[in-house]
Amino acid sequence: MATARERKGVSVVSNLLSGNIGNINKKTDNKDIETSNNIKKIKNEILNGYRFSFDIDNETEQFLKEQTFKLHSVNNKMNTELGKIFKETQDLLAKNRYGCFRAWFEELGFKKDSVYRYIGRYNLIVALGDSKKVEIVEALPIKLAYEISKEDCSIELRDKVLNGEIKTLQEFMEAKKLQISHIEEAVIIE
């Protein structure tokens, strides 16, 4: 049987743990809300790229917008799967030293640049590991996702995209030019 002192110690530890779990739940809920807001922003940016200027009622327009976003989402998930397939194939063929990876995907009708963009985007998704960030990457316009998955993309720019500070490819390219000009200025000053 536990002494009063041992029961009090267990009680203190229990209270600390339950308080920490409560804090973790609050932080998780806040991140879920933040991720949801980022995805809504991305969805709006994607839909703003389309002009539904045909003569339709509001309900039909909203339906078409939802369908457009669904197509976008399915396409992005397909690109992730393609990246996974190409990466797995590349890894297996490299390990066995067959040297036929490029010949294989070209036989299937894929171009080298496309395949390596799929692989780069997939590598980014794997590297992120965080399912919320993966959702954000998969919701991004595909060209923007390709840009942030390039090896020469700075972590700062990638984080700005993932945090929703940069939402379009145009904003990204402007920020990248600005960043490059700052780097060039720093090199000149040195």
PDB file of C-alpha atoms in Angstrom:
ATOM      1  CA  MET A   1       0.000   0.000   0.000  1.00  0.00           C
ATOM      2  CA  ALA A   2       1.323   3.426  -1.013  1.00  0.00           C
ATOM      3  CA  THR A   3       2.152   5.986   1.644  1.00  0.00           C
ATOM      4  CA  ALA A   4       0.551   9.426   1.689  1.00  0.00           C
ATOM      5  CA  ARG A   5       3.771  10.919   0.380  1.00  0.00           C
ATOM      6  CA  GLU A   6       3.899   8.457  -2.556  1.00  0.00           C
ATOM      7  CA  ARG A   7       0.200   9.138  -3.369  1.00  0.00           C
ATOM      8  CA  LYS A   8       0.890  12.882  -3.323  1.00  0.00           C
ATOM      9  CA  GLY A   9       3.894  12.390  -5.668  1.00  0.00           C
ATOM     10  CA  VAL A  10       1.793  10.335  -8.074  1.00  0.00           C
ATOM     11  CA  SER A  11      -0.926  12.991  -7.919  1.00  0.00           C
ATOM     12  CA  VAL A  12       1.545  15.789  -8.716  1.00  0.00           C
ATOM     13  CA  VAL A  13       3.008  13.862 -11.662  1.00  0.00           C
ATOM     14  CA  SER A  14      -0.493  13.013 -12.884  1.00  0.00           C
ATOM     15  CA  ASN A  15      -1.529  16.679 -12.745  1.00  0.00           C
ATOM     16  CA  LEU A  16       1.627  17.757 -14.585  1.00  0.00           C
ATOM     17  CA  LEU A  17       1.078  15.162 -17.298  1.00  0.00           C
ATOM     18  CA  SER A  18      -2.588  16.012 -17.775  1.00  0.00           C
ATOM     19  CA  GLY A  19      -1.704  19.712 -17.940  1.00  0.00           C
ATOM     20  CA  ASN A  20       0.941  18.988 -20.571  1.00  0.00           C
ATOM     21  CA  ILE A  21      -1.480  16.852 -22.573  1.00  0.00           C
ATOM     22  CA  GLY A  22      -3.984  19.696 -22.447  1.00  0.00           C
ATOM     23  CA  ASN A  23      -1.326  22.103 -23.722  1.00  0.00           C
ATOM     24  CA  ILE A  24      -0.358  19.680 -26.495  1.00  0.00           C
ATOM     25  CA  ASN A  25      -4.017  19.330 -27.516  1.00  0.00           C
ATOM     26  CA  LYS A  26      -4.394  23.136 -27.632  1.00  0.00           C
ATOM     27  CA  LYS A  27      -1.257  23.486 -29.783  1.00  0.00           C
ATOM     28  CA  THR A  28      -2.444  20.690 -32.088  1.00  0.00           C
ATOM     29  CA  ASP A  29      -5.877  22.305 -32.423  1.00  0.00           C
ATOM     30  CA  ASN A  30      -4.242  25.652 -33.254  1.00  0.00           C
ATOM     31  CA  LYS A  31      -2.038  24.002 -35.910  1.00  0.00           C
ATOM     32  CA  ASP A  32      -5.096  22.242 -37.398  1.00  0.00           C
ATOM     33  CA  ILE A  33      -6.919  25.577 -37.632  1.00  0.00           C
ATOM     34  CA  GLU A  34      -3.824  27.240 -39.125  1.00  0.00           C
ATOM     35  CA  THR A  35      -3.418  24.443 -41.696  1.00  0.00           C
ATOM     36  CA  SER A  36      -7.105  24.572 -42.548  1.00  0.00           C
ATOM     37  CA  ASN A  37      -6.866  28.338 -43.056  1.00  0.00           C
ATOM     38  CA  ASN A  38      -3.801  27.912 -45.301  1.00  0.00           C
ATOM     39  CA  ILE A  39      -5.614  25.326 -47.412  1.00  0.00           C
ATOM     40  CA  LYS A  40      -8.637  27.630 -47.705  1.00  0.00           C
ATOM     41  CA  LYS A  41      -6.335  30.453 -48.831  1.00  0.00           C
ATOM     42  CA  ILE A  42      -4.690  28.163 -51.370  1.00  0.00           C
ATOM     43  CA  LYS A  43      -8.104  26.991 -52.578  1.00  0.00           C
ATOM     44  CA  ASN A  44      -9.192  30.601 -53.075  1.00  0.00           C
ATOM     45  CA  GLU A  45      -5.969  31.400 -54.940  1.00  0.00           C
ATOM     46  CA  ILE A  46      -6.460  28.415 -57.238  1.00  0.00           C
ATOM     47  CA  LEU A  47     -10.065  29.319 -57.937  1.00  0.00           C
ATOM     48  CA  ASN A  48      -9.142  32.969 -58.524  1.00  0.00           C
ATOM     49  CA  GLY A  49      -7.054  31.754 -61.446  1.00  0.00           C
ATOM     50  CA  TYR A  50     -10.207  30.704 -63.278  1.00  0.00           C
ATOM     51  CA  ARG A  51     -12.896  32.943 -64.735  1.00  0.00           C
ATOM     52  CA  PHE A  52     -16.315  31.357 -64.625  1.00  0.00           C
ATOM     53  CA  SER A  53     -17.750  34.055 -66.855  1.00  0.00           C
ATOM     54  CA  PHE A  54     -20.358  31.939 -68.572  1.00  0.00           C
ATOM     55  CA  ASP A  55     -24.029  32.573 -67.933  1.00  0.00           C
ATOM     56  CA  ILE A  56     -24.820  30.404 -64.892  1.00  0.00           C
ATOM     57  CA  ASP A  57     -26.581  30.823 -61.581  1.00  0.00           C
ATOM     58  CA  ASN A  58     -24.688  31.184 -58.282  1.00  0.00           C
ATOM     59  CA  GLU A  59     -25.365  27.619 -57.181  1.00  0.00           C
ATOM     60  CA  THR A  60     -23.981  26.179 -60.418  1.00  0.00           C
ATOM     61  CA  GLU A  61     -20.932  28.457 -60.207  1.00  0.00           C
ATOM     62  CA  GLN A  62     -20.201  27.248 -56.650  1.00  0.00           C
ATOM     63  CA  PHE A  63     -20.636  23.646 -57.802  1.00  0.00           C
ATOM     64  CA  LEU A  64     -18.174  24.199 -60.674  1.00  0.00           C
ATOM     65  CA  LYS A  65     -15.682  25.801 -58.298  1.00  0.00           C
ATOM     66  CA  GLU A  66     -15.855  22.799 -55.967  1.00  0.00           C
ATOM     67  CA  GLN A  67     -15.439  20.432 -58.901  1.00  0.00           C
ATOM     68  CA  THR A  68     -12.483  22.475 -60.157  1.00  0.00           C
ATOM     69  CA  PHE A  69     -10.784  22.241 -56.778  1.00  0.00           C
ATOM     70  CA  LYS A  70     -11.480  18.479 -56.641  1.00  0.00           C
ATOM     71  CA  LEU A  71      -9.835  18.049 -60.052  1.00  0.00           C
ATOM     72  CA  HIS A  72      -6.876  20.102 -58.859  1.00  0.00           C
ATOM     73  CA  SER A  73      -6.569  17.960 -55.714  1.00  0.00           C
ATOM     74  CA  VAL A  74      -6.814  14.669 -57.614  1.00  0.00           C
ATOM     75  CA  ASN A  75      -4.203  15.865 -60.105  1.00  0.00           C
ATOM     76  CA  ASN A  76      -1.819  16.834 -57.292  1.00  0.00           C
ATOM     77  CA  LYS A  77      -2.264  13.490 -55.529  1.00  0.00           C
ATOM     78  CA  MET A  78      -1.620  11.760 -58.860  1.00  0.00           C
ATOM     79  CA  ASN A  79       1.609  13.785 -59.239  1.00  0.00           C
ATOM     80  CA  THR A  80       2.663  12.638 -55.778  1.00  0.00           C
ATOM     81  CA  GLU A  81       2.004   9.007 -56.724  1.00  0.00           C
ATOM     82  CA  LEU A  82       3.907   9.408 -59.992  1.00  0.00           C
ATOM     83  CA  GLY A  83       6.833  10.841 -58.048  1.00  0.00           C
ATOM     84  CA  LYS A  84       6.727   7.892 -55.678  1.00  0.00           C
ATOM     85  CA  ILE A  85       6.668   5.365 -58.529  1.00  0.00           C
ATOM     86  CA  PHE A  86       9.534   7.055 -60.364  1.00  0.00           C
ATOM     87  CA  LYS A  87      11.587   7.371 -57.156  1.00  0.00           C
ATOM     88  CA  GLU A  88      11.077   3.702 -56.230  1.00  0.00           C
ATOM     89  CA  THR A  89      11.993   2.608 -59.750  1.00  0.00           C
ATOM     90  CA  GLN A  90      15.020   4.892 -59.886  1.00  0.00           C
ATOM     91  CA  ASP A  91      16.257   3.585 -56.516  1.00  0.00           C
ATOM     92  CA  LEU A  92      15.833  -0.073 -57.475  1.00  0.00           C
ATOM     93  CA  LEU A  93      17.467   0.315 -60.879  1.00  0.00           C
ATOM     94  CA  ALA A  94      20.373   2.322 -59.416  1.00  0.00           C
ATOM     95  CA  LYS A  95      20.907  -0.271 -56.690  1.00  0.00           C
ATOM     96  CA  ASN A  96      21.044  -3.072 -59.256  1.00  0.00           C
ATOM     97  CA  ARG A  97      23.135  -0.962 -61.658  1.00  0.00           C
ATOM     98  CA  TYR A  98      20.965  -1.604 -64.682  1.00  0.00           C
ATOM     99  CA  GLY A  99      21.312   1.935 -66.034  1.00  0.00           C
ATOM    100  CA  CYS A 100      18.013   1.786 -67.877  1.00  0.00           C
ATOM    101  CA  PHE A 101      15.897   4.204 -65.814  1.00  0.00           C
ATOM    102  CA  ARG A 102      15.831   6.941 -68.440  1.00  0.00           C
ATOM    103  CA  ALA A 103      15.255   4.488 -71.287  1.00  0.00           C
ATOM    104  CA  TRP A 104      12.367   2.995 -69.299  1.00  0.00           C
ATOM    105  CA  PHE A 105      10.478   6.234 -68.601  1.00  0.00           C
ATOM    106  CA  GLU A 106      11.110   7.549 -72.115  1.00  0.00           C
ATOM    107  CA  GLU A 107       9.660   4.308 -73.481  1.00  0.00           C
ATOM    108  CA  LEU A 108       6.539   5.125 -71.458  1.00  0.00           C
ATOM    109  CA  GLY A 109       6.388   8.590 -73.049  1.00  0.00           C
ATOM    110  CA  PHE A 110       7.658  10.688 -70.130  1.00  0.00           C
ATOM    111  CA  LYS A 111      10.165  13.484 -70.575  1.00  0.00           C
ATOM    112  CA  LYS A 112      13.283  13.701 -68.406  1.00  0.00           C
ATOM    113  CA  ASP A 113      12.429  17.125 -66.932  1.00  0.00           C
ATOM    114  CA  SER A 114       8.922  16.009 -65.968  1.00  0.00           C
ATOM    115  CA  VAL A 115      10.130  12.833 -64.289  1.00  0.00           C
ATOM    116  CA  TYR A 116      12.714  14.683 -62.224  1.00  0.00           C
ATOM    117  CA  ARG A 117      10.133  17.312 -61.211  1.00  0.00           C
ATOM    118  CA  TYR A 118       7.845  14.495 -60.006  1.00  0.00           C
ATOM    119  CA  ILE A 119      10.729  12.938 -58.080  1.00  0.00           C
ATOM    120  CA  GLY A 120      11.818  16.282 -56.586  1.00  0.00           C
ATOM    121  CA  ARG A 121       8.291  17.080 -55.410  1.00  0.00           C
ATOM    122  CA  TYR A 122       7.935  13.591 -53.940  1.00  0.00           C
ATOM    123  CA  ASN A 123      11.305  13.920 -52.150  1.00  0.00           C
ATOM    124  CA  LEU A 124      10.102  17.206 -50.626  1.00  0.00           C
ATOM    125  CA  ILE A 125       6.905  15.573 -49.393  1.00  0.00           C
ATOM    126  CA  VAL A 126       8.859  12.693 -47.851  1.00  0.00           C
ATOM    127  CA  ALA A 127      11.346  15.111 -46.265  1.00  0.00           C
ATOM    128  CA  LEU A 128       8.561  17.187 -44.724  1.00  0.00           C
ATOM    129  CA  GLY A 129       7.096  14.169 -42.975  1.00  0.00           C
ATOM    130  CA  ASP A 130       4.408  16.362 -41.389  1.00  0.00           C
ATOM    131  CA  SER A 131       1.005  15.339 -42.772  1.00  0.00           C
ATOM    132  CA  LYS A 132      -0.326  18.896 -42.469  1.00  0.00           C
ATOM    133  CA  LYS A 133       2.525  20.307 -44.541  1.00  0.00           C
ATOM    134  CA  VAL A 134       2.082  17.501 -47.054  1.00  0.00           C
ATOM    135  CA  GLU A 135      -1.578  18.540 -47.400  1.00  0.00           C
ATOM    136  CA  ILE A 136      -0.448  22.097 -48.049  1.00  0.00           C
ATOM    137  CA  VAL A 137       2.089  21.000 -50.692  1.00  0.00           C
ATOM    138  CA  GLU A 138      -0.540  18.841 -52.372  1.00  0.00           C
ATOM    139  CA  ALA A 139      -2.972  21.779 -52.405  1.00  0.00           C
ATOM    140  CA  LEU A 140      -0.466  24.197 -53.959  1.00  0.00           C
ATOM    141  CA  PRO A 141      -0.589  25.094 -57.633  1.00  0.00           C
ATOM    142  CA  ILE A 142       1.595  22.436 -59.233  1.00  0.00           C
ATOM    143  CA  LYS A 143       4.197  24.823 -60.671  1.00  0.00           C
ATOM    144  CA  LEU A 144       4.642  26.444 -57.253  1.00  0.00           C
ATOM    145  CA  ALA A 145       5.061  22.995 -55.676  1.00  0.00           C
ATOM    146  CA  TYR A 146       7.732  22.180 -58.246  1.00  0.00           C
ATOM    147  CA  GLU A 147       9.574  25.435 -57.483  1.00  0.00           C
ATOM    148  CA  ILE A 148       9.739  24.827 -53.727  1.00  0.00           C
ATOM    149  CA  SER A 149      10.874  21.245 -54.298  1.00  0.00           C
ATOM    150  CA  LYS A 150      13.959  22.286 -56.270  1.00  0.00           C
ATOM    151  CA  GLU A 151      17.236  21.706 -54.455  1.00  0.00           C
ATOM    152  CA  ASP A 152      18.281  25.325 -54.964  1.00  0.00           C
ATOM    153  CA  CYS A 153      15.121  26.696 -53.314  1.00  0.00           C
ATOM    154  CA  SER A 154      15.992  28.430 -50.072  1.00  0.00           C
ATOM    155  CA  ILE A 155      14.462  27.162 -46.848  1.00  0.00           C
ATOM    156  CA  GLU A 156      13.227  30.693 -46.145  1.00  0.00           C
ATOM    157  CA  LEU A 157      11.191  30.841 -49.372  1.00  0.00           C
ATOM    158  CA  ARG A 158       9.924  27.287 -48.909  1.00  0.00           C
ATOM    159  CA  ASP A 159       8.734  28.121 -45.397  1.00  0.00           C
ATOM    160  CA  LYS A 160       6.989  31.278 -46.625  1.00  0.00           C
ATOM    161  CA  VAL A 161       5.038  29.180 -49.116  1.00  0.00           C
ATOM    162  CA  LEU A 162       4.195  26.503 -46.545  1.00  0.00           C
ATOM    163  CA  ASN A 163       3.084  29.156 -44.034  1.00  0.00           C
ATOM    164  CA  GLY A 164       0.825  30.826 -46.588  1.00  0.00           C
ATOM    165  CA  GLU A 165       2.843  34.047 -46.879  1.00  0.00           C
ATOM    166  CA  ILE A 166       3.474  33.304 -50.567  1.00  0.00           C
ATOM    167  CA  LYS A 167       0.456  31.905 -52.386  1.00  0.00           C
ATOM    168  CA  THR A 168       1.151  32.181 -56.098  1.00  0.00           C
ATOM    169  CA  LEU A 169       3.935  31.319 -58.484  1.00  0.00           C
ATOM    170  CA  GLN A 170       4.228  34.995 -59.405  1.00  0.00           C
ATOM    171  CA  GLU A 171       4.710  36.028 -55.746  1.00  0.00           C
ATOM    172  CA  PHE A 172       7.286  33.262 -55.371  1.00  0.00           C
ATOM    173  CA  MET A 173       9.258  34.338 -58.439  1.00  0.00           C
ATOM    174  CA  GLU A 174       9.287  37.962 -57.246  1.00  0.00           C
ATOM    175  CA  ALA A 175      10.498  36.922 -53.784  1.00  0.00           C
ATOM    176  CA  LYS A 176      13.141  34.684 -55.362  1.00  0.00           C
ATOM    177  CA  LYS A 177      14.409  37.555 -57.569  1.00  0.00           C
ATOM    178  CA  LEU A 178      14.522  39.830 -54.524  1.00  0.00           C
ATOM    179  CA  GLN A 179      16.428  37.216 -52.548  1.00  0.00           C
ATOM    180  CA  ILE A 180      18.903  36.680 -55.398  1.00  0.00           C
ATOM    181  CA  SER A 181      19.506  40.432 -55.714  1.00  0.00           C
ATOM    182  CA  HIS A 182      20.208  40.654 -51.954  1.00  0.00           C
ATOM    183  CA  ILE A 183      22.693  37.782 -52.231  1.00  0.00           C
ATOM    184  CA  GLU A 184      24.414  39.439 -55.207  1.00  0.00           C
ATOM    185  CA  GLU A 185      24.625  42.728 -53.303  1.00  0.00           C
ATOM    186  CA  ALA A 186      26.169  40.964 -50.325  1.00  0.00           C
ATOM    187  CA  VAL A 187      28.751  39.313 -52.561  1.00  0.00           C
ATOM    188  CA  ILE A 188      29.656  42.665 -54.163  1.00  0.00           C
ATOM    189  CA  ILE A 189      30.020  44.319 -50.749  1.00  0.00           C
ATOM    190  CA  GLU A 190      32.348  41.555 -49.566  1.00  0.00           C
TER     191      GLU A 190
END
